[in-house]
Every structure is written in C-alpha cells, then in structure tokens.
Amino acid sequence: MKQLKKIGVLTSGGDAPGMNAAIRAVVRTAIFHELEVVGIRQGYTGLLEKQFVPMESHSVSKIMSRGGTILKSSRCPRFVEAEVRSIAHDNLKEAGIDALVVIGGDGSFRGATLLYKEFGFPVIGVPGTIDNDIYGTDFTIGYDTAINTAMEAVDKIRDTADSHNIIFFVEVMGRNSGFIALNTSIATGAEATLIPEIDTEIQDLCHYLEYGRRKNKSSGIIIVAEGFGGGNAAEVARKVKEILPTYDTRVSTLGHIQRGGSPTCNDRVLASRLGYAAVTALLDGTTDVMTGQINGDVVYTPFEQAVSRRNDINQMEHKMAQVLAL
Ligand code: ADP
C-alpha cells in the first residue's frame, strides 16, 4: 500500500453523542503521525459535493463535550448507485486523500466497504450510533449517553405515574433493536419491556398488569421500543385500554432527546479509543474493517461481518427485568 499522507474523515447516518470525540481523536492522532486531515462535511453528500475542510489540531478544540457532529451528517440515498460512488472516488483522488475514516452506523459501513471493494480505496469504520446494534463491538458510540438520557426521562415520568396512579407507555428509540428499551427498563424498574426481538401478546401484558395490581401496584411504566412488532406505544396503550378499560393510561414518546446532549464519560472514552485505533490501523495498512471494543480490548472486524451480523440482546435479561420489577 502506498504511504499515507492525507486522510479524510466524515460522519454519516444518524448522529450520535460522542461523534465529536471520535472526530477529535482521528484528527489529533493523524496530526501526531504527521498526516494531513481533511474533514468532509455532511457525510457522503459532502463527499459528492466536495465539501472538504482542512482540519488542524485547533479545529477540534473543545468539541468533546458537545453532542451531534461538528462535521454534520446526512443520509445520501444515491450513494447506493455505483456511478455515484465512482464520483466520490474521483473527488477523493482529486483532493489527494489516501484513506477515509467513516464514523457512522451499519448503513454508512455498507457504503464504505464498497469504496474499498470497487476502487481499492482504504477505508476504516468507527461505530457511532445510539442503537448499539453493530456486530464487532460491545458498545457503539452514543449508546451510553442515550440510555442515560432515557433513564432520566423515565424517572421523571414515574413521579407523575405514581402521583396519579397512571400506567405510562413510554416509547424509546430502537427501530430494529431493543437495547435502549431493555436497559432503560432495567435501570428504571419498568414493569414491562416491549422490544422488536421478542413477541409479547397484549393479552399477556394485561395479565401482567393485573398481577401487579393485585400486589397493590397502582401505577406502572411500560417501555416500548419504536420497532416493537405489536405496534407503537400509542397503539399498545389503546389495545390495553380496550381490555382493561378502568386503567388510566398515558403515552409519552421520548423522541430525539435520546440522540442529543453532552456525551457521557463512557462515550467520550470509547470514541477517543476507537478514533485513535482507526488511524493507527490505517497507518499499519489495515483497511475494510470497523474498530470496536470487546471485553475492554480494541478489535477490528471486517466490514463484511459488521454489516451482515448484528449484536443480539440477551433474552435472559428481558426475563430478569420482569422478575426484578414484580
Ligand atoms: P447509519 O449509518 O446510521 O446506519 P443509514 O442506514 O441511513 O445510517 O446509512 C447512511 C448512509 O450510508 C446512507 O444515506 C447512504 O448514503 C449510505 N448507505 C447505506 N446503505 C448503503 C448501501 N447498501 N450501499 C451504499 N451506501 C449505503
């Protein structure tokens, strides 16, 4: 592989708290190794539009505590077309960029691996998404912040639920994955958790609520991941109300507050480690992989595996959450 002189870095797909710490780590590690760094704004869109900004050490000063991404992110649907990716590759070559760090989720890695497969262009991924569903890392950057935000919100909702004897259906993010829902549930002692990975019949949920009531539980929190197969929080609440009309029910959708905010210490540390590891790996000639952390160690997983497998939730933990909330 030709010697690296200049690398590009971009953030793509859904933003996640900690992406800035990852950008900072990439930029500072590269500069330490006397590489030039180009920030590419707005993910693959910026790559196609040549939105290139030279990055200096001070470009990433004091960004670590900020949520979102200073480089901005985007969805770029046309990147699935080979001719469009060829324009991206031409733009990278024209700018003298020798390798690319992609901070994003599995969709972004699908695009990244194609740049390598089609053009032999060196790419490396850093997993940034609140969903924690990427294979090849115990945690993704942003997930820890998201569950802490959700936990604090549910604690507040519980005050009202308790005061007014209400069953609250709280919808959290997770279209394909129940990580946020399950761990928010465990941390808040929610009475039930409805996630995409597990089928829960509404009838069973009602039995469970009735059981709680017999044990003098006058209020409750049901956490519903947005991708739960039985419907969103409002639909689940409506179905429960049909079966248990005397229950006072409310719905609260946490929405985008889960994506924003200052990253937790865990997310900042993880992002720093993985950003650093991405650049050092590129310097060693490693490409077409994602950096991750497993059991405390930095590991590299081929994109091929990172995008075709997923991190599964531990089904026993779902049962545990229920047992502990009884
Ligand atoms: P995330 O990276 O958070 O999973 P997306 O799934 O929206 O977010 O993917 C981000 C971007 O990655 C997309 O807008 C698109 O530009 C690119 N991408 C996603 N899937 C593919 C694919 N199969 N081929 C090429 N590019 C893709």
Coordinates of C-alpha atoms and ligand atoms in Angstrom, one line a residue:
M1 CA 0.0 0.0 0.0
K2 CA 1.2 3.5 -0.8
Q3 CA 2.4 5.6 2.1
L4 CA -0.4 7.6 3.7
K5 CA 0.0 11.3 3.6
K6 CA -3.6 12.7 3.8
I7 CA -6.7 11.1 5.3
G8 CA -10.4 12.2 5.2
V9 CA -12.9 11.8 8.0
L10 CA -16.7 12.0 7.8
T11 CA -19.7 11.4 10.0
S12 CA -22.7 9.7 8.3
G13 CA -26.2 8.4 9.0
G14 CA -27.9 9.1 12.4
D15 CA -25.9 11.4 14.6
A16 CA -24.9 10.2 18.0
P17 CA -23.3 11.8 21.1
G18 CA -19.6 11.1 21.1
M19 CA -19.1 11.5 17.3
N20 CA -17.2 14.8 18.1
A21 CA -14.9 13.0 20.4
A22 CA -14.2 10.4 17.7
I23 CA -13.5 13.2 15.1
R24 CA -11.1 14.8 17.6
A25 CA -9.3 11.6 18.2
V26 CA -8.9 10.9 14.4
V27 CA -7.6 14.4 13.8
R28 CA -5.2 14.6 16.7
T29 CA -3.8 11.1 16.1
A30 CA -3.3 11.8 12.4
I31 CA -1.6 15.1 13.1
F32 CA 0.7 13.4 15.7
H33 CA 1.7 11.0 12.9
E34 CA 2.3 13.9 10.5
L35 CA -0.7 13.2 8.3
E36 CA -2.8 15.9 6.8
V37 CA -6.5 15.6 7.7
V38 CA -9.5 16.7 5.6
G39 CA -12.9 16.9 7.3
I40 CA -15.7 16.0 4.9
R41 CA -19.0 17.8 5.8
Q42 CA -22.4 16.1 5.7
G43 CA -21.3 12.5 5.2
Y44 CA -21.4 11.0 1.7
T45 CA -23.3 14.1 0.4
G46 CA -20.3 16.2 1.2
L47 CA -18.0 13.7 -0.5
L48 CA -20.0 14.1 -3.7
E49 CA -20.2 17.8 -3.4
K50 CA -16.5 18.3 -2.4
Q51 CA -17.4 19.8 0.9
F52 CA -13.8 19.5 2.1
V53 CA -12.3 21.4 5.1
P54 CA -8.7 21.1 6.2
M55 CA -8.6 20.2 9.8
E56 CA -5.9 21.4 12.2
S57 CA -5.4 20.5 15.8
H58 CA -7.4 23.5 17.0
S59 CA -10.3 22.7 14.6
V60 CA -11.3 20.0 17.2
S61 CA -10.6 22.0 20.4
K62 CA -13.4 22.0 23.0
I63 CA -15.8 19.9 20.9
M64 CA -15.7 16.8 23.1
S65 CA -18.5 17.8 25.4
R66 CA -20.8 18.7 22.5
G67 CA -23.5 16.3 21.1
G68 CA -24.2 16.0 17.4
T69 CA -21.3 16.3 15.0
I70 CA -19.3 19.4 14.0
L71 CA -18.8 17.9 10.5
K72 CA -22.6 17.5 10.2
S73 CA -24.2 14.3 8.9
S74 CA -26.7 13.3 6.2
R75 CA -28.4 10.4 4.6
C76 CA -27.3 10.2 1.0
P77 CA -29.6 7.6 -0.7
R78 CA -27.9 7.9 -4.2
F79 CA -24.7 6.5 -2.7
V80 CA -26.1 3.1 -3.4
E81 CA -25.5 3.7 -7.1
A82 CA -22.1 2.5 -8.4
E83 CA -21.7 5.5 -10.8
V84 CA -22.3 7.9 -7.8
R85 CA -19.7 6.1 -5.7
S86 CA -17.3 6.5 -8.7
I87 CA -17.7 10.3 -8.4
A88 CA -16.9 10.1 -4.7
H89 CA -13.8 8.1 -5.5
D90 CA -12.7 10.7 -8.2
N91 CA -13.3 13.5 -5.6
L92 CA -11.1 11.7 -3.0
K93 CA -8.3 11.2 -5.5
E94 CA -8.5 14.8 -6.8
A95 CA -8.2 16.1 -3.2
G96 CA -5.2 13.9 -2.7
I97 CA -6.9 11.9 0.1
D98 CA -5.3 8.5 0.6
A99 CA -7.7 6.9 3.1
L100 CA -11.1 7.6 4.7
V101 CA -12.4 7.2 8.2
V102 CA -16.2 6.7 8.3
I103 CA -17.9 7.4 11.6
G104 CA -21.5 6.1 11.5
G105 CA -23.7 3.1 11.6
D106 CA -24.1 -0.1 9.5
G107 CA -25.6 1.7 6.6
S108 CA -22.6 4.0 6.4
F109 CA -20.3 1.0 6.6
R110 CA -22.1 -0.6 3.6
G111 CA -21.2 2.4 1.6
A112 CA -17.6 2.5 2.9
T113 CA -16.8 -1.2 2.1
L114 CA -17.9 -0.6 -1.5
L115 CA -15.3 2.2 -1.9
Y116 CA -12.7 -0.4 -0.9
K117 CA -14.2 -3.3 -3.0
E118 CA -14.8 -1.3 -6.1
F119 CA -11.7 1.0 -6.1
G120 CA -9.3 -0.5 -3.6
F121 CA -9.7 2.7 -1.7
P122 CA -8.6 2.3 2.0
V123 CA -11.4 2.8 4.4
I124 CA -12.0 2.2 8.1
G125 CA -15.1 2.5 10.3
V126 CA -15.8 3.8 13.7
P127 CA -19.2 2.7 15.1
G128 CA -21.3 5.7 16.0
T129 CA -25.0 5.1 16.6
I130 CA -27.2 5.2 19.7
D131 CA -28.8 1.8 18.8
N132 CA -25.9 -0.4 19.9
D133 CA -26.8 -3.0 17.3
I134 CA -23.5 -3.2 15.4
Y135 CA -21.7 -6.5 15.4
G136 CA -18.0 -6.3 16.4
T137 CA -18.2 -4.0 19.4
D138 CA -19.7 -4.4 22.9
F139 CA -20.9 -0.8 22.7
T140 CA -21.4 1.7 20.0
I141 CA -20.5 5.4 20.5
G142 CA -23.6 7.3 21.7
Y143 CA -25.5 4.4 23.2
D144 CA -24.4 5.1 26.8
T145 CA -25.5 8.7 26.6
A146 CA -28.8 7.7 25.0
I147 CA -29.7 5.2 27.8
N148 CA -28.8 7.7 30.5
T149 CA -31.0 10.3 28.8
A150 CA -33.9 7.8 28.6
M151 CA -33.4 6.7 32.2
E152 CA -33.5 10.2 33.5
A153 CA -36.7 10.9 31.4
V154 CA -38.4 7.8 32.7
D155 CA -37.5 8.6 36.3
K156 CA -39.3 11.9 35.8
I157 CA -42.3 10.3 34.2
R158 CA -42.6 7.9 37.0
D159 CA -43.2 10.7 39.5
T160 CA -46.4 11.6 37.7
A161 CA -47.3 8.0 37.2
D162 CA -47.1 7.3 40.9
S163 CA -48.8 10.5 42.0
H164 CA -51.8 9.9 39.8
N165 CA -52.0 6.1 39.6
I166 CA -51.3 6.0 35.8
I167 CA -49.9 3.3 33.6
F168 CA -47.4 5.1 31.3
F169 CA -46.4 3.7 27.9
V170 CA -43.0 5.3 27.2
E171 CA -41.7 4.9 23.6
V172 CA -38.0 4.9 23.2
M173 CA -35.8 4.7 20.1
G174 CA -34.8 1.3 18.5
R175 CA -36.4 0.5 15.2
N176 CA -34.7 -2.8 14.9
S177 CA -33.1 -3.2 18.3
G178 CA -34.3 -3.4 21.9
F179 CA -31.0 -2.4 23.6
I180 CA -32.1 1.1 24.6
A181 CA -35.6 -0.2 25.7
L182 CA -34.3 -3.1 27.7
N183 CA -31.5 -1.3 29.6
T184 CA -33.7 1.7 30.3
S185 CA -36.2 -0.7 31.7
I186 CA -33.7 -2.5 33.9
A187 CA -32.4 0.9 35.2
T188 CA -35.8 2.3 36.0
G189 CA -37.6 -0.8 37.2
A190 CA -40.1 -0.6 34.4
E191 CA -43.0 -3.1 34.8
A192 CA -42.7 -4.4 31.2
T193 CA -40.5 -4.1 28.1
L194 CA -41.7 -4.5 24.6
I195 CA -38.9 -4.9 22.0
P196 CA -38.6 -5.9 18.4
E197 CA -36.7 -9.1 19.2
I198 CA -39.4 -10.6 21.4
D199 CA -43.1 -11.2 20.6
T200 CA -45.3 -10.1 23.5
E201 CA -49.0 -10.6 23.3
I202 CA -51.1 -7.7 24.5
Q203 CA -53.2 -10.2 26.5
D204 CA -50.1 -11.4 28.4
L205 CA -49.1 -7.8 29.1
C206 CA -52.6 -7.2 30.5
H207 CA -52.3 -10.3 32.7
Y208 CA -49.0 -9.0 34.0
L209 CA -50.5 -5.6 34.8
E210 CA -53.4 -7.3 36.6
Y211 CA -50.9 -9.3 38.6
G212 CA -49.2 -6.1 39.6
R213 CA -52.5 -4.5 40.6
R214 CA -53.3 -7.5 42.9
K215 CA -49.9 -6.8 44.5
N216 CA -51.0 -3.2 45.1
K217 CA -49.1 -1.6 42.3
S218 CA -51.2 1.4 41.5
S219 CA -49.1 2.8 38.6
G220 CA -46.6 1.4 36.1
I221 CA -44.2 2.1 33.3
I222 CA -44.2 0.1 30.1
I223 CA -41.2 0.7 27.9
V224 CA -42.0 0.3 24.2
A225 CA -39.2 0.2 21.6
E226 CA -40.3 2.0 18.5
G227 CA -39.8 -1.2 16.4
F228 CA -41.9 -3.4 18.6
G229 CA -43.9 -5.7 16.4
G230 CA -47.2 -5.3 18.2
G231 CA -47.4 -1.6 17.5
N232 CA -46.1 1.7 18.7
A233 CA -46.7 3.0 22.3
A234 CA -50.0 4.7 21.4
E235 CA -51.3 1.5 19.7
V236 CA -50.2 -0.7 22.5
A237 CA -51.9 1.7 25.0
R238 CA -55.1 1.7 23.0
K239 CA -55.2 -2.1 22.9
V240 CA -54.5 -2.4 26.6
K241 CA -57.3 0.1 27.4
E242 CA -59.7 -2.0 25.3
I243 CA -59.0 -5.0 27.6
L244 CA -58.6 -3.0 30.8
P245 CA -60.9 0.0 30.5
T246 CA -60.7 1.1 34.1
Y247 CA -56.9 1.7 33.9
D248 CA -55.8 5.3 33.5
T249 CA -53.2 5.2 30.7
R250 CA -50.9 7.8 29.1
V251 CA -48.4 7.7 26.3
S252 CA -45.1 9.5 26.2
T253 CA -42.7 9.4 23.2
L254 CA -39.2 10.4 24.2
G255 CA -38.1 11.0 20.6
H256 CA -35.0 12.9 19.6
I257 CA -33.9 14.0 23.1
Q258 CA -32.3 10.5 23.1
R259 CA -30.0 11.4 20.3
G260 CA -28.6 14.7 21.6
G261 CA -26.9 16.1 24.6
S262 CA -23.4 16.1 26.0
P263 CA -21.8 12.6 25.8
T264 CA -21.2 10.6 28.9
C265 CA -17.7 9.8 30.1
N266 CA -18.0 6.3 28.8
D267 CA -18.9 7.5 25.3
R268 CA -16.1 10.1 25.2
V269 CA -13.6 7.5 26.3
L270 CA -14.9 4.9 23.8
A271 CA -14.9 7.4 21.0
S272 CA -11.4 8.5 21.8
R273 CA -10.1 4.9 21.8
L274 CA -11.8 3.9 18.6
G275 CA -10.8 7.1 16.7
Y276 CA -7.2 6.6 17.8
A277 CA -7.3 2.9 16.8
A278 CA -8.8 3.7 13.4
V279 CA -5.9 6.0 12.4
T280 CA -3.2 3.7 13.9
A281 CA -4.7 0.8 12.0
L282 CA -4.7 2.7 8.7
L283 CA -1.1 3.5 9.2
D284 CA -0.4 -0.2 9.6
G285 CA -2.1 -0.9 6.3
T286 CA -5.3 -2.2 7.8
T287 CA -8.4 -1.5 5.8
D288 CA -12.0 -2.5 5.1
V289 CA -12.7 -3.1 8.8
M290 CA -14.5 -1.5 11.7
T291 CA -12.9 -0.7 15.0
G292 CA -14.6 -1.9 18.1
Q293 CA -14.1 -2.7 21.7
I294 CA -14.8 -6.2 23.1
N295 CA -14.2 -7.1 26.7
G296 CA -12.1 -3.9 27.1
D297 CA -9.8 -4.6 24.1
V298 CA -9.8 -2.8 20.8
V299 CA -10.6 -5.2 18.0
Y300 CA -11.0 -4.9 14.2
T301 CA -13.9 -6.6 12.5
P302 CA -14.2 -6.9 8.7
F303 CA -16.9 -4.6 7.4
E304 CA -18.4 -7.7 5.7
Q305 CA -19.2 -9.2 9.1
A306 CA -20.0 -5.9 10.8
V307 CA -22.8 -5.3 8.3
S308 CA -24.1 -8.8 7.9
R309 CA -24.4 -9.8 11.5
R310 CA -25.9 -7.9 14.5
N311 CA -25.5 -7.6 18.2
D312 CA -28.2 -9.6 19.8
I313 CA -29.8 -8.7 23.1
N314 CA -29.6 -11.3 25.8
Q315 CA -33.1 -12.7 26.1
M316 CA -32.5 -13.8 29.7
E317 CA -32.0 -10.1 30.6
H318 CA -35.6 -9.5 29.4
K319 CA -36.8 -12.1 31.8
M320 CA -34.6 -10.7 34.5
A321 CA -36.0 -7.2 34.0
Q322 CA -39.5 -8.6 34.5
V323 CA -38.6 -10.6 37.6
L324 CA -37.0 -7.6 39.3
A325 CA -39.9 -5.4 38.6
L326 CA -42.5 -7.7 40.2
Ligands
ADP1 P1 -26.4 4.5 9.6 O1 -25.0 4.7 9.1 O2 -26.6 5.3 10.9 O3 -26.9 3.1 9.7 P2 -28.1 4.9 7.2 O4 -28.5 3.5 7.2 O5 -29.0 5.9 6.9 O6 -27.4 5.3 8.6 O7 -26.8 5.0 6.2 C1 -26.1 6.2 6.0 C2 -25.8 6.4 4.6 O8 -24.9 5.3 4.2 C3 -26.9 6.3 3.6 O9 -27.6 7.5 3.5 C4 -26.2 6.0 2.3 O10 -25.5 7.2 1.8 C5 -25.1 5.1 2.8 N1 -25.5 3.7 2.6 C6 -26.4 3.0 3.3 N2 -26.6 1.7 2.8 C7 -25.8 1.7 1.7 C8 -25.6 0.6 0.7 N3 -26.2 -0.6 0.7 N4 -24.7 0.9 -0.3 C9 -24.1 2.1 -0.4 N5 -24.3 3.1 0.5 C10 -25.1 2.9 1.5

